């Protein structure tokens, strides 16, 4: 979950590292640090608790010197608290390194290499530095041999960038599971935990292969397997530009990303339409994958899992096969009833979420074919799944997922439509109508973005409260799960999503005039039922905000405030509703003066268990 960058080349390394870290900060922001070779080829270390801005100030305060090679890190604490000592880089003997991931056997390694009492921090990463230093000395200071022997000792996940004190100008990188990308550019050689740090210098990059060692010098980037044979990396091209990773005049990435949703939806849907029907030929996803499945298992975490919940509510009644949604961190330790006839759909924005990845491997070990819906090109889940359907949201920088959610939904809706067609549940005309209705959701989203000031005004009723409820039935309940998560994650207001009909079975005891309720009622066949539940909470004093379609008939006094969405088909209301829910969370966070894009304790991509 940490941000990693390494650079060697003609440019001033410290500035480049700090700029790169600022772009990577969304991966973790407890502390930050850099290590670089100074003009005398000595390694210098600067690190601090806090954000990259604090680190920049410290570096700026140092004596004037030039550096052309260094590594930088932003941390999301796993082992050891948020302290200067625990911040990366870590130096041990001849080795200075930064690390993303978790070394699970660090205890045994501490004993085996007699590191007790010799460590400055409580981190597994410093233990790794100690082990690597021992290997380096043992093999006559040969970096490749030392790294090979070092990785044999480790269990867990890692992405390392390493400096050896007697190798100025060189950076070594190695990874298992944790992501690393690298590139050789006209401005030197770079390695990073993700593309946002490279995009200012190059569009061509490669994903560092697992169990390979990368050596970066100012003039080249070389990849070696563990027998030290040269490996030709597979270069890929970035399909978005620098602008996509900037705020472009918006006060926060989250607001920018909310605004980007209509475009992201078009980019995800339109290239996959042929004769008005979803078509995955270009994605190499064959129809037989959809024809043969006798059940669907969806696996994901967080927001991506909520997209799966919406898809389940849509797919099961339409396809008439069982559709189960599992939280990846649960699924991976279960004994799932899946086999070659189960279509497993994993959903992940980053494509690096460790639980989703592990759950996917479990599904594959049971011979189930896996279709991954992923946003980040070349990510681990995308590479290791059997089929991949890329969403085209561009980089999502805010920790709170917004545009990734709506494009995941769009992809799932298209899969559902194609499945219905190939399984004879839809005629071509019905599939065309479905796709048309999906596209109609785009202007509906735009309409809700246009109502952001009205939504902002409503949020004043939430920001001084400690608890809220989001209620709905059927699809609306699935939407409320995401609404509650969004509000909790960035405004720190406790929010509970509840099936509206379930409130009476105990939970309604919590409703009072200090607990606002956001009621979602966009599904015609259960509209009246949800409205009855709204009456019940209103009768207990709750301040109710009702989200319903424009044409829905309801007495004015039913709710204290209402947000109306355009009249689109029931199955597609998630798209405008998602915008409303995102804006509620966004303005609640802004209203409380919080760090919208980097909420406390979180990080963008969860690469540890
Ligand atoms: O990268 P992924 O889609 O696999 O991430 C899954 C969750 O960690 C993620 O959706 C998380 O819940 C969001 N930050 C919520 O806004």
XYZ file of C-alpha atoms and ligand atoms in Angstrom:
625
model
C 0.000 0.000 0.000
C 3.018 2.229 0.220
C 4.241 4.498 -2.561
C 7.669 3.728 -3.975
C 9.853 5.563 -6.450
C 13.465 5.186 -7.543
C 15.394 7.308 -10.018
C 18.874 7.387 -11.504
C 19.830 9.724 -14.337
C 20.877 13.245 -15.263
C 18.070 15.098 -13.458
C 18.156 16.320 -9.862
C 17.023 13.179 -8.068
C 15.715 14.682 -4.842
C 13.285 16.984 -6.624
C 12.136 14.204 -8.903
C 11.643 11.843 -5.959
C 9.667 14.414 -3.988
C 7.462 15.247 -6.981
C 6.956 11.536 -7.624
C 6.062 10.910 -3.983
C 3.531 13.737 -4.038
C 1.818 11.906 -6.915
C 2.007 8.574 -5.086
C 0.902 9.857 -1.724
C -2.596 8.432 -2.121
C -1.058 4.976 -1.653
C -0.176 5.770 1.967
C 0.522 8.944 3.852
C 1.621 8.243 7.415
C 5.243 9.178 6.814
C 7.656 9.770 3.968
C 11.360 9.585 3.232
C 14.083 9.569 0.625
C 17.630 8.241 0.372
C 20.070 9.463 -2.257
C 23.713 9.432 -3.228
C 25.226 12.865 -2.636
C 28.046 14.455 -4.633
C 30.603 12.455 -2.636
C 28.731 9.230 -3.410
C 27.613 8.912 0.191
C 24.047 7.804 0.888
C 21.995 10.423 2.708
C 18.660 9.745 4.356
C 15.837 12.164 5.121
C 12.581 10.891 6.576
C 9.749 12.123 8.695
C 6.348 11.367 10.084
C 3.641 13.183 8.136
C 3.044 13.968 4.521
C 5.343 14.597 1.594
C 4.998 18.355 2.122
C 6.738 17.968 5.499
C 9.481 15.910 3.901
C 9.911 18.498 1.150
C 10.456 21.160 3.754
C 13.129 19.096 5.478
C 14.924 18.315 2.245
C 14.711 21.934 1.140
C 16.292 22.990 4.420
C 19.400 20.877 3.831
C 22.676 22.150 2.354
C 22.742 22.796 -1.387
C 23.894 19.683 -3.165
C 23.106 17.764 -6.285
C 22.035 14.175 -6.463
C 21.361 11.958 -9.452
C 20.281 8.718 -7.866
C 17.861 7.948 -5.060
C 14.785 6.176 -3.746
C 11.659 7.539 -2.037
C 8.764 6.138 -0.056
C 5.404 7.138 1.413
C 4.262 4.791 4.131
C 1.023 3.203 5.236
C 1.994 1.671 8.581
C 1.700 -2.091 9.010
C 4.482 -3.196 11.388
C 5.251 -0.576 13.992
C 3.582 2.749 14.700
C 3.872 5.981 12.801
C 7.287 7.216 13.948
C 10.353 8.708 12.313
C 12.312 5.535 13.035
C 9.702 3.360 11.345
C 9.539 5.580 8.262
C 11.412 4.324 5.185
C 14.128 4.199 3.847
C 15.879 1.836 6.252
C 19.639 1.531 6.358
C 21.478 -1.519 7.641
C 25.196 -1.885 6.965
C 25.796 -1.452 3.246
C 22.114 -1.647 2.358
C 19.506 1.112 2.188
C 16.034 0.062 1.076
C 12.370 0.903 0.830
C 9.663 -1.726 0.979
C 6.021 -2.209 0.132
C 4.316 -5.340 1.472
C 4.733 -7.550 4.523
C 7.560 -9.912 5.420
C 5.634 -12.554 7.324
C 8.632 -14.431 8.733
C 10.432 -11.361 10.059
C 10.469 -12.854 13.562
C 12.375 -15.969 12.506
C 14.694 -13.844 10.360
C 15.459 -11.567 13.293
C 16.598 -14.610 15.244
C 18.358 -16.384 12.400
C 20.430 -13.314 11.525
C 20.949 -12.206 15.137
C 19.354 -8.822 14.470
C 17.850 -8.369 17.930
C 19.241 -5.201 19.510
C 20.743 -4.003 16.222
C 17.565 -2.550 14.729
C 16.447 1.068 15.006
C 12.795 0.474 14.109
C 9.968 -1.974 14.760
C 9.485 -2.724 11.083
C 9.730 -5.944 9.127
C 11.368 -3.819 6.415
C 14.434 -3.044 8.522
C 14.747 -6.754 9.294
C 14.776 -7.306 5.530
C 17.575 -4.732 5.211
C 19.548 -6.614 7.870
C 19.100 -9.930 6.055
C 20.068 -8.443 2.707
C 23.156 -6.849 4.199
C 24.225 -10.225 5.597
C 23.732 -11.792 2.173
C 25.641 -8.985 0.502
C 28.648 -9.460 2.733
C 28.430 -13.253 2.428
C 28.502 -13.298 -1.369
C 31.396 -10.900 -1.842
C 29.250 -7.808 -2.413
C 27.587 -9.101 -5.556
C 24.171 -7.372 -5.698
C 22.465 -9.944 -7.928
C 23.630 -12.940 -5.905
C 22.755 -11.183 -2.648
C 19.238 -10.334 -3.807
C 18.666 -13.852 -5.115
C 19.720 -15.394 -1.777
C 17.774 -12.769 0.129
C 14.482 -13.468 -1.652
C 14.858 -17.180 -0.931
C 14.680 -16.318 2.757
C 11.498 -14.265 2.614
C 7.877 -15.227 2.942
C 5.184 -12.689 2.341
C 4.809 -9.977 -0.239
C 7.270 -7.314 -1.217
C 8.348 -4.655 -3.613
C 11.872 -3.461 -2.746
C 14.049 -0.691 -4.123
C 17.598 -1.018 -2.907
C 20.769 1.078 -2.824
C 24.126 -0.528 -1.994
C 26.608 1.934 -0.484
C 29.421 0.919 -2.866
C 27.220 1.065 -6.000
C 26.534 4.778 -6.525
C 24.207 5.488 -9.420
C 22.622 2.022 -9.269
C 19.220 0.977 -7.967
C 18.050 -2.605 -7.631
C 14.420 -3.659 -7.496
C 12.682 -6.943 -6.835
C 9.097 -7.843 -6.090
C 6.667 -10.582 -5.198
C 2.945 -9.746 -5.376
C 3.411 -6.055 -4.493
C 3.379 -4.007 -7.680
C 6.370 -2.300 -9.302
C 6.680 -0.761 -12.746
C 9.871 0.483 -14.390
C 11.014 2.366 -17.457
C 14.101 3.618 -19.225
C 13.502 7.142 -20.534
C 15.452 9.996 -22.147
C 15.636 11.498 -18.675
C 17.074 8.405 -16.977
C 15.771 5.209 -15.409
C 12.769 4.979 -13.115
C 11.012 2.424 -10.986
C 7.803 3.018 -9.010
C 4.899 1.341 -7.327
C 2.587 2.763 -9.950
C 2.397 4.636 -13.160
C 1.382 8.015 -11.818
C 5.033 8.514 -10.828
C 6.342 7.685 -14.304
C 3.836 9.383 -16.563
C 5.616 12.772 -16.504
C 8.685 11.132 -18.072
C 7.436 8.370 -20.324
C 4.417 6.605 -21.758
C 6.242 3.287 -22.142
C 6.819 1.095 -19.112
C 6.948 -2.510 -18.037
C 5.607 -4.357 -15.052
C 8.557 -5.732 -13.091
C 8.218 -9.509 -13.395
C 7.942 -11.450 -10.141
C 11.098 -13.236 -9.053
C 13.297 -11.205 -11.341
C 15.887 -8.606 -10.390
C 15.926 -5.194 -12.027
C 19.127 -3.169 -12.164
C 18.688 0.520 -12.996
C 21.610 2.675 -14.055
C 21.473 6.143 -15.654
C 21.913 4.526 -19.080
C 19.807 1.406 -18.985
C 17.369 -0.787 -17.171
C 18.209 -4.479 -17.154
C 16.075 -7.356 -15.943
C 17.603 -10.674 -14.813
C 16.027 -13.939 -13.775
C 17.249 -15.660 -10.628
C 19.961 -17.460 -12.639
C 21.146 -14.021 -13.775
C 20.083 -14.524 -17.398
C 18.861 -11.356 -19.132
C 15.101 -11.188 -19.540
C 13.468 -8.886 -22.082
C 10.683 -7.018 -20.289
C 7.337 -6.649 -21.998
C 6.825 -2.920 -22.585
C 3.314 -1.511 -22.409
C 1.903 1.895 -23.226
C -0.038 4.132 -20.845
C -3.488 4.911 -22.217
C -4.089 8.150 -20.290
C -2.179 11.384 -20.049
C -0.691 13.563 -17.345
C -3.856 15.683 -17.102
C -5.773 12.654 -15.897
C -3.557 12.508 -12.809
C -3.895 16.247 -11.992
C -6.680 18.113 -10.224
C -7.222 20.428 -13.187
C -8.774 23.253 -11.237
C -10.938 21.087 -8.962
C -10.342 21.539 -5.224
C -10.068 17.782 -4.739
C -9.434 14.707 -6.861
C -12.669 13.214 -5.591
C -14.788 16.035 -7.017
C -12.890 15.868 -10.280
C -13.417 12.129 -10.471
C -17.142 12.489 -9.760
C -17.304 14.885 -12.711
C -15.361 12.489 -14.923
C -17.917 9.707 -14.605
C -20.026 10.386 -17.703
C -16.893 10.369 -19.861
C -15.510 7.291 -18.125
C -18.757 5.466 -18.776
C -18.670 6.338 -22.463
C -15.049 5.195 -22.693
C -15.928 1.904 -21.069
C -19.130 1.176 -22.956
C -18.850 2.565 -26.474
C -15.796 0.646 -27.764
C -17.668 -2.555 -26.878
C -20.847 -1.934 -28.805
C -21.527 -3.649 -32.075
C -24.919 -3.404 -33.778
C -26.258 -1.841 -30.585
C -25.285 -4.899 -28.493
C -22.407 -5.474 -26.047
C -19.605 -7.274 -27.831
C -16.411 -8.475 -26.159
C -14.605 -9.797 -29.228
C -11.819 -7.215 -28.883
C -11.407 -8.185 -25.236
C -11.001 -11.846 -26.255
C -13.885 -12.869 -24.029
C -15.701 -15.718 -25.782
C -19.448 -16.278 -25.556
C -18.983 -19.869 -24.399
C -17.798 -18.446 -21.064
C -21.290 -17.053 -20.605
C -23.217 -19.942 -22.145
C -21.879 -22.772 -20.016
C -21.923 -21.271 -16.522
C -24.566 -22.659 -14.197
C -23.824 -20.108 -11.507
C -21.920 -16.876 -10.997
C -19.625 -16.090 -8.094
C -18.613 -12.435 -7.709
C -15.615 -11.613 -5.511
C -14.285 -8.183 -4.511
C -13.649 -5.797 -1.619
C -15.176 -2.511 -0.519
C -16.709 -0.401 -3.233
C -15.948 -3.009 -5.877
C -17.884 -5.539 -3.801
C -20.797 -3.110 -3.657
C -20.762 -2.938 -7.444
C -20.994 -6.731 -7.305
C -24.036 -6.506 -4.994
C -25.817 -4.317 -7.531
C -24.902 -6.740 -10.320
C -26.241 -9.661 -8.303
C -29.598 -7.950 -7.838
C -29.729 -7.358 -11.581
C -28.343 -10.648 -12.861
C -30.081 -13.287 -10.824
C -33.673 -12.477 -11.792
C -32.694 -11.897 -15.395
C -30.392 -14.880 -15.979
C -32.222 -17.252 -13.635
C -29.034 -18.750 -12.231
C -27.666 -18.335 -8.704
C -25.389 -15.340 -8.288
C -23.375 -15.061 -5.067
C -21.280 -12.104 -3.957
C -18.393 -12.705 -1.561
C -16.071 -10.421 0.312
C -12.647 -11.485 -0.937
C -11.034 -11.588 2.515
C -13.721 -14.062 3.623
C -13.896 -16.091 0.461
C -10.179 -16.857 0.471
C -10.506 -18.811 3.734
C -13.748 -20.586 2.887
C -14.447 -23.885 1.187
C -16.360 -22.426 -1.745
C -18.755 -24.539 -3.771
C -17.383 -23.651 -7.147
C -16.152 -25.657 -10.092
C -15.493 -25.354 -13.814
C -19.128 -24.469 -14.408
C -19.027 -21.449 -12.115
C -18.227 -18.163 -13.763
C -16.139 -16.243 -11.263
C -16.128 -12.472 -11.719
C -13.521 -10.584 -9.699
C -13.747 -6.814 -9.556
C -10.877 -4.508 -8.659
C -10.018 -0.953 -9.554
C -6.326 -1.302 -8.735
C -5.974 -4.913 -9.791
C -3.595 -5.304 -6.833
C -5.884 -5.874 -3.842
C -4.232 -8.772 -2.082
C -7.417 -10.412 -0.789
C -9.059 -10.288 -4.195
C -5.944 -11.710 -5.762
C -5.788 -14.582 -3.259
C -9.504 -15.301 -3.665
C -9.015 -15.374 -7.416
C -6.193 -17.920 -7.110
C -8.416 -20.090 -4.931
C -11.156 -19.965 -7.564
C -8.656 -20.863 -10.261
C -7.373 -23.785 -8.219
C -10.973 -25.103 -8.304
C -10.905 -24.837 -12.112
C -13.449 -22.029 -12.228
C -12.876 -19.645 -15.148
C -12.183 -16.116 -13.903
C -13.262 -12.930 -15.615
C -11.597 -9.897 -14.006
C -13.060 -6.403 -14.233
C -10.059 -4.186 -13.634
C -9.131 -0.551 -14.164
C -5.331 -0.625 -14.026
C -3.779 -2.024 -17.152
C -1.157 -4.717 -16.604
C -1.982 -5.063 -12.894
C -1.543 -8.445 -11.231
C -5.217 -9.415 -11.240
C -5.499 -8.403 -14.890
C -2.491 -10.522 -15.791
C -3.383 -13.563 -13.758
C -7.086 -13.820 -14.505
C -8.293 -15.967 -17.395
C -10.133 -13.095 -19.054
C -9.965 -9.392 -18.411
C -12.463 -6.659 -19.101
C -10.730 -3.340 -18.585
C -12.744 -0.406 -17.378
C -11.531 2.866 -18.813
C -11.878 5.276 -15.925
C -8.313 6.562 -16.137
C -6.346 6.888 -12.921
C -8.419 7.188 -9.773
C -6.390 9.160 -7.245
C -8.859 9.971 -4.441
C -8.893 7.184 -1.894
C -12.696 7.156 -2.009
C -13.661 5.291 -5.124
C -16.196 7.052 -7.355
C -15.660 6.746 -11.088
C -14.200 3.259 -10.677
C -17.511 2.181 -9.110
C -19.650 3.448 -11.962
C -17.457 1.944 -14.673
C -17.384 -1.358 -12.817
C -21.165 -1.234 -12.855
C -21.204 -0.391 -16.549
C -18.942 -3.368 -17.289
C -21.086 -5.679 -15.155
C -24.265 -4.441 -16.840
C -22.749 -5.164 -20.228
C -21.711 -8.650 -19.154
C -25.222 -9.235 -17.852
C -26.742 -8.116 -21.148
C -24.394 -10.278 -23.233
C -25.101 -13.262 -20.995
C -28.832 -12.744 -21.298
C -28.466 -12.652 -25.067
C -26.287 -15.732 -25.464
C -28.403 -17.710 -22.998
C -31.612 -16.885 -24.850
C -33.073 -14.694 -22.110
C -32.948 -11.679 -24.396
C -33.667 -11.256 -28.060
C -31.365 -8.958 -30.007
C -33.992 -6.225 -29.733
C -34.177 -6.590 -25.965
C -30.378 -6.480 -25.696
C -30.364 -3.325 -27.825
C -33.019 -1.772 -25.624
C -30.998 -2.652 -22.495
C -27.899 -1.018 -23.928
C -29.856 2.050 -24.920
C -31.167 2.356 -21.371
C -27.645 1.968 -20.027
C -26.529 4.856 -22.228
C -29.521 6.919 -21.049
C -28.032 6.713 -17.568
C -25.138 8.938 -18.680
C -27.154 12.159 -19.128
C -28.970 11.260 -15.915
C -25.605 11.288 -14.133
C -24.759 14.610 -15.739
C -28.060 16.002 -14.496
C -27.182 15.041 -10.925
C -23.713 16.547 -11.183
C -25.554 19.712 -12.240
C -27.511 19.597 -8.961
C -24.426 19.561 -6.771
C -25.179 22.876 -5.079
C -28.591 21.664 -3.953
C -27.014 18.462 -2.624
C -24.342 20.472 -0.836
C -27.071 22.474 0.904
C -28.706 19.282 2.218
C -25.513 18.064 3.787
C -25.731 20.713 6.510
C -28.268 18.372 8.154
C -25.676 15.610 8.426
C -22.382 17.129 9.384
C -23.140 17.766 13.029
C -24.499 14.284 13.626
C -22.642 11.154 14.690
C -24.854 8.538 13.057
C -26.878 8.155 9.882
C -28.817 5.432 8.144
C -29.094 4.665 4.453
C -32.151 2.564 3.698
C -33.641 0.982 0.615
C -35.038 -2.251 -0.757
C -33.794 -4.507 -3.550
C -31.432 -2.636 -5.840
C -31.886 0.472 -3.694
C -30.496 -1.451 -0.722
C -27.442 -2.401 -2.779
C -26.949 1.305 -3.619
C -27.235 2.288 0.027
C -24.325 0.032 0.980
C -22.063 2.153 -1.148
C -23.617 5.425 0.067
C -22.913 4.473 3.682
C -19.343 3.379 2.969
C -18.594 6.608 1.144
C -19.919 8.768 3.959
C -18.033 6.836 6.665
C -14.766 6.749 4.840
C -14.336 10.452 4.195
C -16.575 12.269 6.701
C -16.064 9.881 9.664
C -19.814 10.026 10.313
C -21.029 6.601 11.277
C -23.397 5.382 8.582
C -25.308 2.166 8.423
C -26.899 0.730 5.315
C -30.027 -1.214 6.049
C -32.623 -3.093 4.077
C -35.602 -0.836 4.743
C -37.907 -3.709 5.636
C -35.465 -5.043 8.201
C -35.390 -1.900 10.358
C -38.337 -2.993 12.479
C -36.511 -6.112 13.582
C -34.455 -4.260 16.132
C -32.542 -1.480 14.464
C -35.309 1.099 14.480
C -34.491 1.447 18.198
C -31.544 3.565 17.076
C -33.606 6.077 15.129
C -34.110 9.450 16.779
C -34.128 13.118 15.839
C -30.331 13.014 15.939
C -30.073 10.245 13.324
C -30.711 11.441 9.775
C -31.969 8.827 7.322
C -31.208 8.821 3.620
C -33.941 6.775 1.993
C -33.448 5.516 -1.558
C -36.651 4.621 -3.370
C -36.127 4.304 -7.108
C -37.639 0.859 -7.753
C -41.246 1.134 -8.797
C -42.424 -2.321 -7.678
C -41.302 -1.715 -4.080
C -41.634 2.051 -3.960
C -44.715 2.061 -1.743
C -43.069 -0.405 0.660
C -40.000 1.792 1.090
C -42.195 4.849 1.565
C -43.961 3.020 4.412
C -40.575 2.478 6.053
C -39.802 6.158 5.542
C -43.024 7.003 7.409
C -41.894 4.777 10.260
C -38.539 6.501 10.722
C -40.110 9.916 10.249
C -42.586 9.071 13.010
C -39.584 8.469 15.275
C -38.221 11.923 14.627
C -35.580 11.213 11.980
C -34.634 13.918 9.518
C -35.299 12.134 6.212
C -33.733 12.849 2.843
C -35.608 10.939 0.157
C -33.932 10.033 -3.141
C -36.533 9.137 -5.746
C -37.366 9.496 -9.416
C -38.768 12.731 -10.782
C -42.193 11.247 -11.432
C -42.546 9.352 -8.133
C -45.751 10.449 -6.371
C -45.353 11.088 -2.699
C -46.790 13.516 -0.174
C -44.534 16.505 0.357
C -44.353 15.987 4.136
C -43.087 12.385 3.851
C -39.517 13.590 3.888
C -37.736 16.684 5.171
C -35.817 16.998 1.937
C -35.893 15.289 -1.422
C -33.485 14.760 -4.290
C -35.141 13.739 -7.523
C -33.304 11.862 -10.264
C -34.385 11.728 -13.920
C -36.992 9.157 -14.924
C -34.867 6.389 -16.332
C -35.578 2.643 -16.261
C -35.430 1.177 -12.730
C -32.484 -1.120 -13.431
C -30.242 1.848 -14.244
C -30.999 4.290 -11.444
C -27.774 3.322 -9.692
C -25.841 5.648 -11.991
C -27.511 8.954 -11.027
C -28.008 7.739 -7.442
C -24.282 6.983 -7.141
C -23.519 10.598 -8.055
C -25.912 11.865 -5.366
C -24.414 9.577 -2.720
C -20.879 10.516 -3.666
C -21.695 14.219 -3.510
C -23.343 13.813 -0.098
C -20.164 12.188 1.232
C -17.923 14.689 -0.512
C -19.679 17.773 0.843
C -19.942 16.239 4.320
C -16.174 15.807 4.321
C -15.591 19.315 2.970
C -18.119 20.715 5.475
C -16.159 19.132 8.307
C -12.925 20.485 6.917
C -11.400 17.041 6.503
C -8.827 15.698 4.118
C -11.220 14.508 1.409
C -8.729 12.751 -0.836
C -6.604 11.180 1.874
C -8.882 10.215 4.761
C -7.316 9.005 7.981
C -6.035 5.448 8.332
C -6.718 4.548 4.704
C -4.721 4.089 1.531
C -5.773 3.673 -2.049
C -4.658 0.201 -2.860
C -4.752 -2.495 -0.223
C -1.823 -4.773 -0.938
C -1.611 -6.272 2.541
C -4.010 -8.670 4.250
O -8.646 -1.610 -5.965
P -9.863 -2.335 -5.529
O -11.067 -2.009 -6.319
O -9.643 -3.837 -5.432
O -10.124 -1.837 -4.045
C -11.148 -2.371 -3.266
C -11.443 -1.498 -2.067
O -10.317 -1.391 -1.256
C -11.899 -0.097 -2.461
O -12.994 -0.149 -3.314
C -12.252 0.732 -1.221
O -13.349 0.179 -0.580
C -12.523 2.178 -1.623
N -11.512 3.023 -1.089
C -13.792 2.728 -1.089
O -14.014 4.014 -1.562
